[in-house]
Amino acid sequence: IASEDALLLGELMARRRQLIEMITAEQNRRSRLTSRLLLKAIDRHLALLKQHLAELDEEIGTTIRGTPVWRAKEDLLISVPSIGPRIARTLIAELPELGTLDRRKIASLAGVAPFNRDSGMFRGRRAIAGGRTAVRNALYMGILVAIRRNLPMAQVYHRMRQAGKPAKVAIVACMRKLLTILNAILRDQKPWKAT
């Protein structure tokens, strides 16, 4: 059963996702408008939504930094290259099991474990399915950062691409590897150490 603090953090993160969706929707609407009056109205609304998002981010940070266990988890998670405070906070809020399960279970829970589509003699393609969308999105963004900035996980990605794997398959494999690393870091309570 989640504690009061965990429920509050979950609500804050859910509201953050809602604000981001609203900002995206307003930006999409803005791109199709030509009326100056409507553009000004949308710009005012966007400014208000972004202000609320900034306040919410501050509240989420205060909540996590105010709890010693979460502060320790955040410090461990952001020691990993490509994991910033936002991704770490998303993982803390959306995947509290991180560090307590084995690598297969945590990958399945996050939705980055491949499932087969076999039937009888038919051998289908493996694909990811289910899991927690917010966690999967956070891991995806972390891997994109790693690839763009040529961080350690980028080497795994490039090695898979050279082996002939499609880009999306390589990205999902890197997401699973990153999640396994984060799980081990929280399990062992030891920060990232480059080898």
CSV table of C-alpha atoms in Angstrom, one decimal:
chain,number,residue,atom,x,y,z
A,1,ILE,CA,0.0,0.0,0.0
A,2,ALA,CA,1.4,3.3,-1.0
A,3,SER,CA,2.2,5.9,1.6
A,4,GLU,CA,0.7,9.3,1.7
A,5,ASP,CA,3.9,10.8,0.3
A,6,ALA,CA,4.0,8.3,-2.5
A,7,LEU,CA,0.3,9.0,-3.4
A,8,LEU,CA,1.1,12.8,-3.4
A,9,LEU,CA,4.1,12.3,-5.7
A,10,GLY,CA,2.0,10.1,-8.0
A,11,GLU,CA,-0.6,12.8,-8.3
A,12,LEU,CA,2.0,15.5,-8.9
A,13,MET,CA,3.6,13.4,-11.7
A,14,ALA,CA,0.1,12.7,-13.2
A,15,ARG,CA,-0.6,16.4,-13.2
A,16,ARG,CA,2.7,17.1,-14.8
A,17,ARG,CA,1.9,14.7,-17.7
A,18,GLN,CA,-1.5,16.4,-18.1
A,19,LEU,CA,0.1,19.8,-18.3
A,20,ILE,CA,2.6,18.7,-20.9
A,21,GLU,CA,-0.2,17.2,-23.0
A,22,MET,CA,-2.1,20.5,-22.8
A,23,ILE,CA,1.0,22.5,-23.8
A,24,THR,CA,1.6,20.2,-26.8
A,25,ALA,CA,-2.1,20.5,-27.8
A,26,GLU,CA,-2.0,24.3,-27.6
A,27,GLN,CA,1.2,24.5,-29.6
A,28,ASN,CA,-0.4,22.3,-32.3
A,29,ARG,CA,-3.5,24.5,-32.4
A,30,ARG,CA,-1.3,27.6,-32.6
A,31,SER,CA,0.6,26.3,-35.6
A,32,ARG,CA,-2.7,26.1,-37.6
A,33,LEU,CA,-4.0,29.6,-36.7
A,34,THR,CA,-3.7,32.8,-38.7
A,35,SER,CA,-5.8,35.2,-36.6
A,36,ARG,CA,-3.7,37.5,-34.5
A,37,LEU,CA,-6.4,37.7,-31.8
A,38,LEU,CA,-6.5,33.9,-31.4
A,39,LEU,CA,-2.7,33.7,-31.5
A,40,LYS,CA,-2.4,36.1,-28.6
A,41,ALA,CA,-5.0,34.2,-26.6
A,42,ILE,CA,-3.1,30.9,-27.2
A,43,ASP,CA,0.2,32.6,-26.3
A,44,ARG,CA,-1.3,33.8,-23.0
A,45,HIS,CA,-2.7,30.3,-22.3
A,46,LEU,CA,0.7,28.7,-23.1
A,47,ALA,CA,2.5,31.1,-20.8
A,48,LEU,CA,0.1,30.3,-18.0
A,49,LEU,CA,0.5,26.5,-18.6
A,50,LYS,CA,4.3,26.8,-18.7
A,51,GLN,CA,4.2,28.8,-15.5
A,52,HIS,CA,2.1,26.1,-13.8
A,53,LEU,CA,4.5,23.4,-15.1
A,54,ALA,CA,7.5,25.3,-13.7
A,55,GLU,CA,5.7,25.5,-10.3
A,56,LEU,CA,4.8,21.9,-10.4
A,57,ASP,CA,8.4,20.8,-11.2
A,58,GLU,CA,9.6,22.8,-8.2
A,59,GLU,CA,7.0,21.1,-6.0
A,60,ILE,CA,8.0,17.7,-7.3
A,61,GLY,CA,11.7,18.5,-6.6
A,62,THR,CA,10.8,19.7,-3.1
A,63,THR,CA,8.8,16.6,-2.4
A,64,ILE,CA,11.6,14.3,-3.5
A,65,ARG,CA,14.4,16.2,-1.9
A,66,GLY,CA,12.3,16.4,1.3
A,67,THR,CA,12.3,12.6,1.7
A,68,PRO,CA,15.7,11.0,2.6
A,69,VAL,CA,15.0,7.7,0.8
A,70,TRP,CA,13.9,9.5,-2.4
A,71,ARG,CA,16.8,12.0,-2.2
A,72,ALA,CA,19.3,9.1,-1.9
A,73,LYS,CA,17.6,7.3,-4.9
A,74,GLU,CA,17.6,10.5,-7.0
A,75,ASP,CA,21.3,11.0,-6.2
A,76,LEU,CA,22.2,7.5,-7.3
A,77,LEU,CA,20.1,7.7,-10.5
A,78,ILE,CA,21.5,11.0,-11.7
A,79,SER,CA,25.0,9.7,-11.3
A,80,VAL,CA,24.3,7.7,-14.5
A,81,PRO,CA,25.2,9.6,-17.7
A,82,SER,CA,22.0,10.6,-19.6
A,83,ILE,CA,19.8,10.4,-16.5
A,84,GLY,CA,18.8,13.9,-15.3
A,85,PRO,CA,16.6,15.0,-12.5
A,86,ARG,CA,13.3,14.8,-14.5
A,87,ILE,CA,14.0,11.2,-15.7
A,88,ALA,CA,15.1,10.2,-12.2
A,89,ARG,CA,12.0,11.7,-10.6
A,90,THR,CA,9.8,9.9,-13.1
A,91,LEU,CA,11.5,6.6,-12.3
A,92,ILE,CA,11.1,7.2,-8.6
A,93,ALA,CA,7.4,8.1,-8.9
A,94,GLU,CA,6.3,5.7,-11.6
A,95,LEU,CA,8.6,2.7,-10.8
A,96,PRO,CA,9.0,2.4,-7.0
A,97,GLU,CA,9.9,-1.3,-7.5
A,98,LEU,CA,13.2,-0.3,-9.1
A,99,GLY,CA,16.1,-1.9,-7.2
A,100,THR,CA,13.9,-4.6,-5.6
A,101,LEU,CA,13.2,-6.9,-8.6
A,102,ASP,CA,15.4,-8.9,-10.9
A,103,ARG,CA,16.3,-7.6,-14.3
A,104,ARG,CA,13.7,-9.7,-16.2
A,105,LYS,CA,10.8,-8.7,-13.9
A,106,ILE,CA,11.7,-5.0,-13.9
A,107,ALA,CA,12.1,-5.0,-17.7
A,108,SER,CA,8.6,-6.6,-18.1
A,109,LEU,CA,7.1,-4.1,-15.6
A,110,ALA,CA,8.6,-1.2,-17.5
A,111,GLY,CA,7.4,-2.6,-20.8
A,112,VAL,CA,10.8,-3.1,-22.5
A,113,ALA,CA,10.9,-6.9,-22.4
A,114,PRO,CA,10.4,-8.6,-25.7
A,115,PHE,CA,7.5,-11.0,-25.9
A,116,ASN,CA,7.3,-13.7,-28.6
A,117,ARG,CA,4.4,-14.1,-31.0
A,118,ASP,CA,4.7,-17.8,-31.6
A,119,SER,CA,1.9,-20.2,-32.4
A,120,GLY,CA,2.5,-23.9,-33.2
A,121,MET,CA,5.3,-24.0,-35.8
A,122,PHE,CA,5.0,-20.3,-36.6
A,123,ARG,CA,7.7,-18.1,-35.1
A,124,GLY,CA,6.7,-14.5,-35.1
A,125,ARG,CA,8.7,-11.4,-34.4
A,126,ARG,CA,9.5,-10.4,-30.8
A,127,ALA,CA,7.9,-7.1,-29.7
A,128,ILE,CA,7.6,-5.1,-26.5
A,129,ALA,CA,4.1,-4.6,-25.1
A,130,GLY,CA,2.4,-3.3,-22.0
A,131,GLY,CA,4.2,-1.9,-19.1
A,132,ARG,CA,4.3,1.6,-17.7
A,133,THR,CA,4.2,4.2,-20.5
A,134,ALA,CA,5.7,7.0,-18.5
A,135,VAL,CA,8.7,4.9,-17.5
A,136,ARG,CA,9.2,3.7,-21.1
A,137,ASN,CA,9.1,7.3,-22.4
A,138,ALA,CA,11.6,8.4,-19.8
A,139,LEU,CA,14.0,5.6,-20.7
A,140,TYR,CA,13.6,6.4,-24.4
A,141,MET,CA,14.5,10.1,-23.8
A,142,GLY,CA,17.5,9.0,-21.7
A,143,ILE,CA,18.8,6.8,-24.5
A,144,LEU,CA,18.3,9.5,-27.1
A,145,VAL,CA,20.4,11.9,-25.0
A,146,ALA,CA,23.1,9.2,-24.7
A,147,ILE,CA,23.1,8.6,-28.4
A,148,ARG,CA,23.2,12.3,-29.3
A,149,ARG,CA,26.0,13.1,-26.8
A,150,ASN,CA,27.9,9.9,-27.4
A,151,LEU,CA,27.7,8.8,-23.8
A,152,PRO,CA,28.5,5.2,-22.8
A,153,MET,CA,25.1,3.7,-23.8
A,154,ALA,CA,25.7,5.1,-27.3
A,155,GLN,CA,28.5,2.5,-27.8
A,156,VAL,CA,26.0,-0.3,-27.3
A,157,TYR,CA,23.6,1.3,-29.8
A,158,HIS,CA,26.2,1.8,-32.4
A,159,ARG,CA,27.5,-1.7,-32.0
A,160,MET,CA,24.0,-3.1,-32.5
A,161,ARG,CA,23.5,-0.9,-35.6
A,162,GLN,CA,26.7,-2.1,-37.1
A,163,ALA,CA,25.6,-5.7,-36.5
A,164,GLY,CA,22.6,-4.9,-38.7
A,165,LYS,CA,19.8,-4.3,-36.1
A,166,PRO,CA,17.1,-1.8,-37.0
A,167,ALA,CA,17.4,1.5,-35.1
A,168,LYS,CA,14.2,1.0,-33.0
A,169,VAL,CA,15.4,-2.5,-32.0
A,170,ALA,CA,18.7,-1.1,-30.9
A,171,ILE,CA,17.1,1.7,-29.0
A,172,VAL,CA,14.8,-0.7,-27.1
A,173,ALA,CA,17.7,-3.0,-26.3
A,174,CYS,CA,19.6,0.0,-24.9
A,175,MET,CA,16.6,1.0,-22.9
A,176,ARG,CA,16.4,-2.4,-21.4
A,177,LYS,CA,20.2,-2.3,-20.6
A,178,LEU,CA,19.9,1.1,-19.1
A,179,LEU,CA,17.0,-0.1,-16.9
A,180,THR,CA,19.0,-3.1,-15.8
A,181,ILE,CA,21.9,-0.8,-14.8
A,182,LEU,CA,19.6,1.6,-12.9
A,183,ASN,CA,18.1,-1.4,-11.1
A,184,ALA,CA,21.5,-2.7,-10.1
A,185,ILE,CA,22.6,0.7,-8.9
A,186,LEU,CA,19.6,1.1,-6.6
A,187,ARG,CA,19.9,-2.5,-5.5
A,188,ASP,CA,23.5,-2.2,-4.5
A,189,GLN,CA,23.3,1.4,-3.4
A,190,LYS,CA,26.4,2.3,-5.4
A,191,PRO,CA,26.6,5.2,-7.8
A,192,TRP,CA,27.6,4.9,-11.5
A,193,LYS,CA,31.2,4.0,-12.1
A,194,ALA,CA,32.6,4.2,-15.6
A,195,THR,CA,34.6,1.1,-16.5
